[in-house]
Amino acid sequence: MVRTRDDRIDDAVIAAALELLAEKGYAELSIGSVASRAGIHRPAIYRRWPSKRHLVVDVVVGQIGIHPTPDTGDLRADLIAGITTVVVGLRDTVVGSVLPALVADLAADPELASTFRESFFEPRRNSTAAVLESARVRGEIRGDFDLGFVLDALAAPVYYRALFRHLPLDVHLAEQAVDTVLLTLAPREES
């Protein structure tokens, strides 16, 4: 008999991890402290997440989401809405404070980096890529652009500010990033 995963355990663990990240930070977080806070035995957590880093990746996904970019037909508004979810997630949740340490762990652990890309990074990029493709088909933007670069350029200012905290994260940053990228995507004038 195969046991099904109990979502109540998942929810309790994620909630406990969020509380502890807010109280103690990333470095002090441990599976033991999460287990104690959640009232769950450690083996139940390790069956779901092989390490605290993997648990934190799921916390990031839960706090920021993976399908943020709507496709309403208004490219500028859709891109701003999508990038704003990152701004808000990094500014208004514990994710912003743990991101630098998580990024360091991602750099040191290729398997974790792959998990992060598959569960968080790629779904977000794919939803934004789909919106850009719709706009390209409508003729709203030119067709010859480097999609990877455009996706990076949209989000890079947000992640840069979240990592270095040299300037505030605000919704105007999302607008600036989108407007800058859209200038480069404007259809070319035919001569």
Short mmCIF file of N, CA and C in Angstrom, two decimals:
data_model
loop_
_atom_site.label_atom_id
_atom_site.label_comp_id
_atom_site.label_asym_id
_atom_site.label_seq_id
_atom_site.Cartn_x
_atom_site.Cartn_y
_atom_site.Cartn_z
N MET A 1 0.84 -1.18 0.00
CA MET A 1 0.00 0.00 0.00
C MET A 1 0.89 1.25 0.00
N VAL A 2 0.63 2.16 -0.92
CA VAL A 2 1.38 3.40 -1.02
C VAL A 2 0.68 4.47 -0.20
N ARG A 3 1.43 5.10 0.69
CA ARG A 3 0.85 6.18 1.48
C ARG A 3 0.87 7.47 0.67
N THR A 4 -0.21 8.22 0.79
CA THR A 4 -0.27 9.51 0.10
C THR A 4 0.36 10.57 1.00
N ARG A 5 0.85 11.59 0.36
CA ARG A 5 1.48 12.69 1.09
C ARG A 5 0.41 13.50 1.81
N ASP A 6 0.69 13.84 3.06
CA ASP A 6 -0.26 14.59 3.87
C ASP A 6 0.04 16.08 3.74
N ASP A 7 -0.86 16.79 3.07
CA ASP A 7 -0.66 18.23 2.85
C ASP A 7 -0.62 19.01 4.15
N ARG A 8 -1.27 18.50 5.19
CA ARG A 8 -1.23 19.20 6.48
C ARG A 8 0.19 19.25 7.03
N ILE A 9 0.94 18.18 6.84
CA ILE A 9 2.34 18.17 7.28
C ILE A 9 3.13 19.19 6.47
N ASP A 10 2.95 19.17 5.16
CA ASP A 10 3.64 20.14 4.30
C ASP A 10 3.35 21.56 4.74
N ASP A 11 2.07 21.86 4.95
CA ASP A 11 1.67 23.21 5.35
C ASP A 11 2.28 23.60 6.69
N ALA A 12 2.27 22.68 7.65
CA ALA A 12 2.82 22.97 8.97
C ALA A 12 4.33 23.21 8.89
N VAL A 13 5.01 22.44 8.08
CA VAL A 13 6.46 22.59 7.94
C VAL A 13 6.80 23.92 7.26
N ILE A 14 6.10 24.23 6.19
CA ILE A 14 6.34 25.51 5.49
C ILE A 14 6.06 26.68 6.43
N ALA A 15 4.95 26.62 7.16
CA ALA A 15 4.61 27.71 8.09
C ALA A 15 5.68 27.85 9.17
N ALA A 16 6.14 26.73 9.72
CA ALA A 16 7.19 26.78 10.74
C ALA A 16 8.48 27.34 10.16
N ALA A 17 8.82 26.92 8.95
CA ALA A 17 10.05 27.43 8.31
C ALA A 17 9.96 28.94 8.10
N LEU A 18 8.82 29.41 7.65
CA LEU A 18 8.63 30.86 7.46
C LEU A 18 8.80 31.62 8.77
N GLU A 19 8.17 31.13 9.83
CA GLU A 19 8.29 31.78 11.14
C GLU A 19 9.75 31.82 11.60
N LEU A 20 10.44 30.70 11.48
CA LEU A 20 11.82 30.63 11.95
C LEU A 20 12.76 31.46 11.08
N LEU A 21 12.51 31.49 9.79
CA LEU A 21 13.33 32.35 8.92
C LEU A 21 13.17 33.81 9.32
N ALA A 22 11.95 34.21 9.63
CA ALA A 22 11.69 35.59 10.04
C ALA A 22 12.32 35.89 11.40
N GLU A 23 12.29 34.93 12.30
CA GLU A 23 12.81 35.14 13.65
C GLU A 23 14.34 35.01 13.74
N LYS A 24 14.88 33.99 13.09
CA LYS A 24 16.29 33.64 13.30
C LYS A 24 17.17 33.78 12.07
N GLY A 25 16.55 33.81 10.88
CA GLY A 25 17.32 33.92 9.65
C GLY A 25 17.71 32.58 9.07
N TYR A 26 18.28 32.65 7.89
CA TYR A 26 18.63 31.46 7.12
C TYR A 26 19.71 30.62 7.81
N ALA A 27 20.76 31.26 8.30
CA ALA A 27 21.88 30.53 8.88
C ALA A 27 21.46 29.70 10.10
N GLU A 28 20.53 30.20 10.87
CA GLU A 28 20.10 29.52 12.09
C GLU A 28 18.99 28.49 11.87
N LEU A 29 18.43 28.49 10.69
CA LEU A 29 17.35 27.54 10.40
C LEU A 29 17.92 26.13 10.35
N SER A 30 17.21 25.19 10.96
CA SER A 30 17.60 23.78 10.88
C SER A 30 16.35 22.93 10.76
N ILE A 31 16.52 21.75 10.23
CA ILE A 31 15.38 20.84 10.13
C ILE A 31 14.87 20.51 11.53
N GLY A 32 15.77 20.38 12.50
CA GLY A 32 15.36 20.11 13.87
C GLY A 32 14.49 21.21 14.44
N SER A 33 14.88 22.47 14.21
CA SER A 33 14.07 23.58 14.73
C SER A 33 12.72 23.66 14.02
N VAL A 34 12.71 23.37 12.73
CA VAL A 34 11.44 23.37 11.99
C VAL A 34 10.55 22.24 12.51
N ALA A 35 11.12 21.07 12.72
CA ALA A 35 10.35 19.93 13.22
C ALA A 35 9.74 20.25 14.58
N SER A 36 10.54 20.84 15.44
CA SER A 36 10.06 21.20 16.76
C SER A 36 8.92 22.22 16.68
N ARG A 37 9.10 23.26 15.89
CA ARG A 37 8.08 24.30 15.76
C ARG A 37 6.80 23.75 15.15
N ALA A 38 6.94 22.87 14.17
CA ALA A 38 5.77 22.34 13.47
C ALA A 38 5.10 21.18 14.21
N GLY A 39 5.80 20.63 15.22
CA GLY A 39 5.26 19.47 15.90
C GLY A 39 5.28 18.23 15.04
N ILE A 40 6.29 18.15 14.19
CA ILE A 40 6.44 17.04 13.24
C ILE A 40 7.78 16.35 13.52
N HIS A 41 7.84 15.06 13.34
CA HIS A 41 9.11 14.35 13.51
C HIS A 41 10.04 14.65 12.33
N ARG A 42 11.32 14.76 12.62
CA ARG A 42 12.30 15.06 11.57
C ARG A 42 12.23 14.12 10.38
N PRO A 43 12.09 12.81 10.57
CA PRO A 43 12.04 11.92 9.39
C PRO A 43 10.92 12.29 8.42
N ALA A 44 9.79 12.77 8.95
CA ALA A 44 8.70 13.18 8.05
C ALA A 44 9.12 14.35 7.19
N ILE A 45 9.93 15.24 7.74
CA ILE A 45 10.42 16.37 6.96
C ILE A 45 11.45 15.90 5.94
N TYR A 46 12.38 15.06 6.38
CA TYR A 46 13.41 14.58 5.46
C TYR A 46 12.84 13.73 4.32
N ARG A 47 11.68 13.11 4.52
CA ARG A 47 11.05 12.38 3.42
C ARG A 47 10.58 13.34 2.33
N ARG A 48 10.31 14.59 2.71
CA ARG A 48 9.80 15.58 1.77
C ARG A 48 10.91 16.47 1.22
N TRP A 49 11.85 16.85 2.09
CA TRP A 49 12.94 17.76 1.71
C TRP A 49 14.25 17.17 2.21
N PRO A 50 15.21 16.92 1.33
CA PRO A 50 16.47 16.31 1.76
C PRO A 50 17.36 17.23 2.61
N SER A 51 17.07 18.53 2.61
CA SER A 51 17.89 19.45 3.40
C SER A 51 17.09 20.72 3.67
N LYS A 52 17.61 21.54 4.55
CA LYS A 52 16.94 22.83 4.81
C LYS A 52 16.97 23.69 3.56
N ARG A 53 18.01 23.58 2.75
CA ARG A 53 18.09 24.38 1.52
C ARG A 53 16.94 24.03 0.58
N HIS A 54 16.63 22.76 0.46
CA HIS A 54 15.52 22.34 -0.39
C HIS A 54 14.18 22.85 0.18
N LEU A 55 14.07 22.83 1.48
CA LEU A 55 12.87 23.38 2.12
C LEU A 55 12.74 24.87 1.83
N VAL A 56 13.84 25.60 1.91
CA VAL A 56 13.81 27.04 1.65
C VAL A 56 13.45 27.32 0.19
N VAL A 57 13.89 26.49 -0.73
CA VAL A 57 13.47 26.65 -2.13
C VAL A 57 11.95 26.57 -2.23
N ASP A 58 11.34 25.62 -1.53
CA ASP A 58 9.88 25.53 -1.55
C ASP A 58 9.23 26.72 -0.87
N VAL A 59 9.86 27.26 0.15
CA VAL A 59 9.36 28.49 0.78
C VAL A 59 9.36 29.63 -0.23
N VAL A 60 10.44 29.76 -0.99
CA VAL A 60 10.54 30.80 -2.01
C VAL A 60 9.41 30.64 -3.03
N VAL A 61 9.23 29.43 -3.52
CA VAL A 61 8.17 29.17 -4.50
C VAL A 61 6.81 29.56 -3.91
N GLY A 62 6.57 29.18 -2.67
CA GLY A 62 5.29 29.48 -2.05
C GLY A 62 5.06 30.97 -1.81
N GLN A 63 6.12 31.69 -1.53
CA GLN A 63 5.98 33.11 -1.22
C GLN A 63 5.89 33.98 -2.47
N ILE A 64 6.59 33.62 -3.52
CA ILE A 64 6.62 34.47 -4.72
C ILE A 64 5.75 33.91 -5.84
N GLY A 65 5.59 32.60 -5.90
CA GLY A 65 4.76 32.00 -6.94
C GLY A 65 5.55 31.69 -8.19
N ILE A 66 4.94 30.90 -9.06
CA ILE A 66 5.66 30.47 -10.26
C ILE A 66 4.99 30.85 -11.57
N HIS A 67 3.77 31.29 -11.56
CA HIS A 67 3.09 31.68 -12.81
C HIS A 67 2.54 33.09 -12.69
N PRO A 68 3.43 34.07 -12.63
CA PRO A 68 2.96 35.41 -12.28
C PRO A 68 2.48 36.27 -13.43
N THR A 69 2.90 35.99 -14.66
CA THR A 69 2.65 36.94 -15.73
C THR A 69 1.35 36.62 -16.44
N PRO A 70 0.34 37.48 -16.28
CA PRO A 70 -0.93 37.26 -16.98
C PRO A 70 -0.76 37.55 -18.47
N ASP A 71 -1.69 37.11 -19.26
CA ASP A 71 -1.67 37.40 -20.69
C ASP A 71 -3.02 37.99 -21.08
N THR A 72 -3.18 39.29 -20.80
CA THR A 72 -4.44 39.98 -21.06
C THR A 72 -4.47 40.65 -22.42
N GLY A 73 -3.32 40.70 -23.08
CA GLY A 73 -3.22 41.41 -24.35
C GLY A 73 -2.61 42.79 -24.20
N ASP A 74 -2.39 43.24 -22.99
CA ASP A 74 -1.72 44.52 -22.72
C ASP A 74 -0.32 44.18 -22.22
N LEU A 75 0.64 44.12 -23.15
CA LEU A 75 1.97 43.63 -22.83
C LEU A 75 2.61 44.39 -21.68
N ARG A 76 2.59 45.70 -21.73
CA ARG A 76 3.24 46.48 -20.67
C ARG A 76 2.62 46.16 -19.31
N ALA A 77 1.31 46.20 -19.23
CA ALA A 77 0.64 45.92 -17.95
C ALA A 77 0.91 44.49 -17.48
N ASP A 78 0.91 43.55 -18.42
CA ASP A 78 1.16 42.15 -18.05
C ASP A 78 2.57 41.97 -17.51
N LEU A 79 3.57 42.55 -18.18
CA LEU A 79 4.95 42.42 -17.71
C LEU A 79 5.15 43.11 -16.37
N ILE A 80 4.56 44.27 -16.21
CA ILE A 80 4.67 44.97 -14.92
C ILE A 80 4.03 44.12 -13.82
N ALA A 81 2.88 43.54 -14.10
CA ALA A 81 2.23 42.68 -13.10
C ALA A 81 3.14 41.51 -12.72
N GLY A 82 3.76 40.89 -13.71
CA GLY A 82 4.65 39.75 -13.44
C GLY A 82 5.87 40.14 -12.64
N ILE A 83 6.54 41.21 -13.03
CA ILE A 83 7.76 41.64 -12.34
C ILE A 83 7.41 42.18 -10.95
N THR A 84 6.25 42.78 -10.81
CA THR A 84 5.84 43.28 -9.50
C THR A 84 5.69 42.15 -8.49
N THR A 85 5.29 40.96 -8.94
CA THR A 85 5.20 39.84 -7.99
C THR A 85 6.55 39.51 -7.40
N VAL A 86 7.61 39.68 -8.19
CA VAL A 86 8.96 39.43 -7.67
C VAL A 86 9.34 40.55 -6.69
N VAL A 87 9.06 41.80 -7.07
CA VAL A 87 9.37 42.93 -6.19
C VAL A 87 8.68 42.73 -4.85
N VAL A 88 7.39 42.48 -4.87
CA VAL A 88 6.62 42.33 -3.64
C VAL A 88 7.10 41.12 -2.84
N GLY A 89 7.36 40.01 -3.53
CA GLY A 89 7.83 38.82 -2.83
C GLY A 89 9.17 39.02 -2.15
N LEU A 90 10.06 39.75 -2.78
CA LEU A 90 11.38 39.99 -2.19
C LEU A 90 11.37 41.13 -1.19
N ARG A 91 10.43 42.02 -1.32
CA ARG A 91 10.36 43.17 -0.41
C ARG A 91 9.50 42.88 0.82
N ASP A 92 8.39 42.19 0.63
CA ASP A 92 7.38 42.07 1.68
C ASP A 92 7.33 40.72 2.38
N THR A 93 8.20 39.81 2.00
CA THR A 93 8.23 38.50 2.66
C THR A 93 9.65 38.24 3.16
N VAL A 94 9.79 37.17 3.89
CA VAL A 94 11.09 36.77 4.42
C VAL A 94 12.06 36.37 3.30
N VAL A 95 11.54 36.11 2.12
CA VAL A 95 12.38 35.65 1.01
C VAL A 95 13.51 36.64 0.70
N GLY A 96 13.21 37.92 0.74
CA GLY A 96 14.24 38.92 0.44
C GLY A 96 15.43 38.83 1.37
N SER A 97 15.19 38.54 2.63
CA SER A 97 16.30 38.47 3.59
C SER A 97 17.10 37.18 3.47
N VAL A 98 16.49 36.11 2.95
CA VAL A 98 17.22 34.85 2.84
C VAL A 98 17.85 34.66 1.46
N LEU A 99 17.47 35.48 0.51
CA LEU A 99 17.95 35.28 -0.86
C LEU A 99 19.48 35.27 -0.99
N PRO A 100 20.22 36.21 -0.40
CA PRO A 100 21.68 36.16 -0.57
C PRO A 100 22.30 34.83 -0.12
N ALA A 101 21.88 34.32 1.03
CA ALA A 101 22.44 33.05 1.51
C ALA A 101 22.00 31.88 0.64
N LEU A 102 20.75 31.92 0.19
CA LEU A 102 20.27 30.86 -0.69
C LEU A 102 21.03 30.86 -2.01
N VAL A 103 21.28 32.03 -2.57
CA VAL A 103 22.04 32.12 -3.82
C VAL A 103 23.44 31.54 -3.63
N ALA A 104 24.06 31.81 -2.49
CA ALA A 104 25.38 31.23 -2.21
C ALA A 104 25.30 29.71 -2.19
N ASP A 105 24.27 29.17 -1.56
CA ASP A 105 24.10 27.72 -1.54
C ASP A 105 23.82 27.16 -2.93
N LEU A 106 23.06 27.89 -3.74
CA LEU A 106 22.81 27.45 -5.11
C LEU A 106 24.10 27.37 -5.90
N ALA A 107 24.99 28.33 -5.69
CA ALA A 107 26.26 28.34 -6.42
C ALA A 107 27.14 27.16 -6.03
N ALA A 108 27.01 26.71 -4.80
CA ALA A 108 27.87 25.64 -4.31
C ALA A 108 27.27 24.24 -4.49
N ASP A 109 26.01 24.17 -4.91
CA ASP A 109 25.32 22.88 -4.99
C ASP A 109 24.56 22.77 -6.32
N PRO A 110 25.18 22.17 -7.34
CA PRO A 110 24.53 22.08 -8.65
C PRO A 110 23.17 21.38 -8.63
N GLU A 111 23.00 20.37 -7.79
CA GLU A 111 21.72 19.66 -7.72
C GLU A 111 20.64 20.59 -7.16
N LEU A 112 20.98 21.35 -6.13
CA LEU A 112 20.03 22.30 -5.55
C LEU A 112 19.72 23.40 -6.56
N ALA A 113 20.74 23.88 -7.26
CA ALA A 113 20.52 24.91 -8.28
C ALA A 113 19.57 24.40 -9.36
N SER A 114 19.71 23.16 -9.75
CA SER A 114 18.82 22.56 -10.74
C SER A 114 17.38 22.49 -10.20
N THR A 115 17.24 22.09 -8.95
CA THR A 115 15.92 22.05 -8.32
C THR A 115 15.29 23.44 -8.30
N PHE A 116 16.07 24.44 -7.94
CA PHE A 116 15.59 25.82 -7.89
C PHE A 116 15.14 26.28 -9.28
N ARG A 117 15.98 26.02 -10.28
CA ARG A 117 15.62 26.42 -11.65
C ARG A 117 14.33 25.73 -12.10
N GLU A 118 14.21 24.43 -11.85
CA GLU A 118 13.05 23.67 -12.29
C GLU A 118 11.77 24.07 -11.55
N SER A 119 11.87 24.34 -10.26
CA SER A 119 10.66 24.59 -9.49
C SER A 119 10.26 26.05 -9.40
N PHE A 120 11.21 26.97 -9.59
CA PHE A 120 10.90 28.39 -9.43
C PHE A 120 11.25 29.20 -10.67
N PHE A 121 12.48 29.15 -11.06
CA PHE A 121 13.01 30.03 -12.09
C PHE A 121 12.37 29.78 -13.46
N GLU A 122 12.39 28.53 -13.92
CA GLU A 122 11.89 28.22 -15.26
C GLU A 122 10.38 28.43 -15.42
N PRO A 123 9.56 28.03 -14.45
CA PRO A 123 8.11 28.30 -14.63
C PRO A 123 7.81 29.80 -14.75
N ARG A 124 8.49 30.62 -13.98
CA ARG A 124 8.28 32.07 -14.06
C ARG A 124 8.72 32.58 -15.43
N ARG A 125 9.90 32.16 -15.86
CA ARG A 125 10.40 32.60 -17.16
C ARG A 125 9.49 32.11 -18.29
N ASN A 126 9.01 30.88 -18.18
CA ASN A 126 8.14 30.34 -19.23
C ASN A 126 6.84 31.13 -19.34
N SER A 127 6.28 31.54 -18.22
CA SER A 127 5.03 32.31 -18.30
C SER A 127 5.28 33.67 -18.94
N THR A 128 6.41 34.29 -18.62
CA THR A 128 6.73 35.58 -19.23
C THR A 128 7.07 35.40 -20.72
N ALA A 129 7.78 34.34 -21.04
CA ALA A 129 8.10 34.06 -22.44
C ALA A 129 6.83 33.88 -23.27
N ALA A 130 5.82 33.22 -22.71
CA ALA A 130 4.56 33.02 -23.42
C ALA A 130 3.87 34.35 -23.71
N VAL A 131 3.93 35.27 -22.76
CA VAL A 131 3.32 36.59 -22.95
C VAL A 131 4.07 37.36 -24.04
N LEU A 132 5.39 37.27 -24.02
CA LEU A 132 6.18 37.94 -25.06
C LEU A 132 5.90 37.33 -26.44
N GLU A 133 5.75 36.03 -26.50
CA GLU A 133 5.43 35.37 -27.77
C GLU A 133 4.07 35.83 -28.28
N SER A 134 3.08 35.94 -27.41
CA SER A 134 1.77 36.44 -27.82
C SER A 134 1.87 37.84 -28.39
N ALA A 135 2.66 38.68 -27.75
CA ALA A 135 2.84 40.06 -28.23
C ALA A 135 3.57 40.07 -29.57
N ARG A 136 4.53 39.16 -29.74
CA ARG A 136 5.25 39.07 -31.02
C ARG A 136 4.29 38.68 -32.13
N VAL A 137 3.45 37.69 -31.88
CA VAL A 137 2.48 37.23 -32.87
C VAL A 137 1.50 38.35 -33.23
N ARG A 138 1.11 39.16 -32.25
CA ARG A 138 0.21 40.29 -32.50
C ARG A 138 0.90 41.44 -33.24
N GLY A 139 2.25 41.37 -33.36
CA GLY A 139 3.00 42.44 -34.01
C GLY A 139 3.28 43.62 -33.09
N GLU A 140 3.04 43.44 -31.82
CA GLU A 140 3.24 44.51 -30.84
C GLU A 140 4.73 44.76 -30.58
N ILE A 141 5.52 43.71 -30.73
CA ILE A 141 6.97 43.83 -30.57
C ILE A 141 7.63 43.17 -31.77
N ARG A 142 8.86 43.53 -32.00
CA ARG A 142 9.56 42.95 -33.14
C ARG A 142 9.82 41.46 -32.90
N GLY A 143 10.07 40.75 -33.95
CA GLY A 143 10.23 39.30 -33.85
C GLY A 143 11.64 38.83 -33.63
N ASP A 144 12.60 39.67 -33.90
CA ASP A 144 14.00 39.25 -33.82
C ASP A 144 14.66 39.78 -32.55
N PHE A 145 14.45 39.06 -31.47
CA PHE A 145 15.09 39.46 -30.21
C PHE A 145 15.57 38.22 -29.49
N ASP A 146 16.54 38.43 -28.63
CA ASP A 146 17.12 37.35 -27.84
C ASP A 146 16.23 37.15 -26.61
N LEU A 147 15.39 36.13 -26.64
CA LEU A 147 14.41 35.90 -25.58
C LEU A 147 15.09 35.75 -24.22
N GLY A 148 16.15 34.98 -24.15
CA GLY A 148 16.85 34.79 -22.87
C GLY A 148 17.34 36.10 -22.29
N PHE A 149 17.90 36.96 -23.14
CA PHE A 149 18.37 38.25 -22.66
C PHE A 149 17.21 39.11 -22.17
N VAL A 150 16.12 39.13 -22.92
CA VAL A 150 14.96 39.94 -22.53
C VAL A 150 14.41 39.47 -21.18
N LEU A 151 14.29 38.17 -21.00
CA LEU A 151 13.80 37.65 -19.73
C LEU A 151 14.73 38.02 -18.58
N ASP A 152 16.05 37.92 -18.82
CA ASP A 152 17.02 38.34 -17.80
C ASP A 152 16.92 39.83 -17.51
N ALA A 153 16.80 40.63 -18.56
CA ALA A 153 16.78 42.08 -18.40
C ALA A 153 15.55 42.55 -17.63
N LEU A 154 14.44 41.86 -17.76
CA LEU A 154 13.24 42.24 -17.04
C LEU A 154 13.40 42.05 -15.53
N ALA A 155 13.99 40.95 -15.11
CA ALA A 155 14.06 40.63 -13.69
C ALA A 155 15.37 41.03 -13.01
N ALA A 156 16.43 41.21 -13.79
CA ALA A 156 17.75 41.45 -13.20
C ALA A 156 17.79 42.65 -12.24
N PRO A 157 17.20 43.79 -12.57
CA PRO A 157 17.27 44.91 -11.62
C PRO A 157 16.65 44.57 -10.26
N VAL A 158 15.60 43.78 -10.27
CA VAL A 158 14.94 43.41 -9.02
C VAL A 158 15.86 42.52 -8.18
N TYR A 159 16.40 41.49 -8.80
CA TYR A 159 17.28 40.59 -8.07
C TYR A 159 18.56 41.30 -7.62
N TYR A 160 19.07 42.18 -8.43
CA TYR A 160 20.28 42.93 -8.08
C TYR A 160 20.03 43.76 -6.81
N ARG A 161 18.92 44.46 -6.78
CA ARG A 161 18.60 45.27 -5.59
C ARG A 161 18.31 44.39 -4.38
N ALA A 162 17.69 43.25 -4.61
CA ALA A 162 17.40 42.35 -3.48
C ALA A 162 18.69 41.78 -2.90
N LEU A 163 19.66 41.50 -3.75
CA LEU A 163 20.91 40.92 -3.27
C LEU A 163 21.82 41.96 -2.60
N PHE A 164 21.90 43.15 -3.17
CA PHE A 164 22.85 44.14 -2.67
C PHE A 164 22.23 45.22 -1.79
N ARG A 165 20.91 45.36 -1.85
CA ARG A 165 20.17 46.27 -0.98
C ARG A 165 20.71 47.70 -0.97
N HIS A 166 21.19 48.13 -2.10
CA HIS A 166 21.75 49.47 -2.21
C HIS A 166 20.69 50.53 -2.53
N LEU A 167 19.57 50.09 -3.07
CA LEU A 167 18.44 50.96 -3.38
C LEU A 167 17.15 50.21 -3.06
N PRO A 168 16.07 50.93 -2.86
CA PRO A 168 14.83 50.25 -2.46
C PRO A 168 14.20 49.41 -3.57
N LEU A 169 13.49 48.41 -3.14
CA LEU A 169 12.64 47.62 -4.05
C LEU A 169 11.26 48.24 -4.00
N ASP A 170 10.80 48.78 -5.12
CA ASP A 170 9.46 49.34 -5.17
C ASP A 170 8.84 49.07 -6.53
N VAL A 171 7.55 49.32 -6.64
CA VAL A 171 6.85 49.00 -7.89
C VAL A 171 7.36 49.84 -9.05
N HIS A 172 7.93 50.98 -8.77
CA HIS A 172 8.48 51.79 -9.86
C HIS A 172 9.65 51.08 -10.54
N LEU A 173 10.35 50.26 -9.79
CA LEU A 173 11.45 49.48 -10.37
C LEU A 173 10.91 48.53 -11.44
N ALA A 174 9.79 47.89 -11.17
CA ALA A 174 9.17 46.99 -12.16
C ALA A 174 8.80 47.78 -13.41
N GLU A 175 8.21 48.95 -13.23
CA GLU A 175 7.84 49.78 -14.37
C GLU A 175 9.06 50.21 -15.16
N GLN A 176 10.12 50.62 -14.48
CA GLN A 176 11.35 51.04 -15.17
C GLN A 176 11.96 49.90 -15.97
N ALA A 177 12.03 48.73 -15.35
CA ALA A 177 12.61 47.58 -16.05
C ALA A 177 11.80 47.23 -17.29
N VAL A 178 10.49 47.19 -17.15
CA VAL A 178 9.62 46.85 -18.28
C VAL A 178 9.73 47.91 -19.37
N ASP A 179 9.65 49.17 -19.01
CA ASP A 179 9.72 50.24 -20.01
C ASP A 179 11.05 50.23 -20.75
N THR A 180 12.13 49.97 -20.05
CA THR A 180 13.45 49.91 -20.69
C THR A 180 13.51 48.77 -21.70
N VAL A 181 13.01 47.62 -21.30
CA VAL A 181 13.02 46.46 -22.20
C VAL A 181 12.10 46.70 -23.40
N LEU A 182 10.94 47.27 -23.16
CA LEU A 182 10.01 47.50 -24.26
C LEU A 182 10.58 48.47 -25.29
N LEU A 183 11.41 49.40 -24.88
CA LEU A 183 12.07 50.30 -25.85
C LEU A 183 12.90 49.50 -26.85
N THR A 184 13.56 48.46 -26.36
CA THR A 184 14.41 47.65 -27.26
C THR A 184 13.60 46.69 -28.12
N LEU A 185 12.35 46.45 -27.73
CA LEU A 185 11.52 45.51 -28.47
C LEU A 185 10.56 46.16 -29.45
N ALA A 186 10.57 47.48 -29.49
CA ALA A 186 9.65 48.20 -30.39
C ALA A 186 9.89 47.76 -31.83
N PRO A 187 8.81 47.57 -32.59
CA PRO A 187 8.99 47.19 -33.99
C PRO A 187 9.83 48.23 -34.71
N ARG A 188 10.68 47.74 -35.60
CA ARG A 188 11.57 48.64 -36.36
C ARG A 188 10.78 49.36 -37.45
N GLU A 189 11.12 50.61 -37.63
CA GLU A 189 10.51 51.40 -38.72
C GLU A 189 11.05 50.88 -40.05
N GLU A 190 10.17 50.67 -40.99
CA GLU A 190 10.62 50.24 -42.33
C GLU A 190 10.98 51.47 -43.13
N SER A 191 12.12 51.38 -43.83
CA SER A 191 12.53 52.54 -44.63
C SER A 191 12.30 52.37 -46.09
#
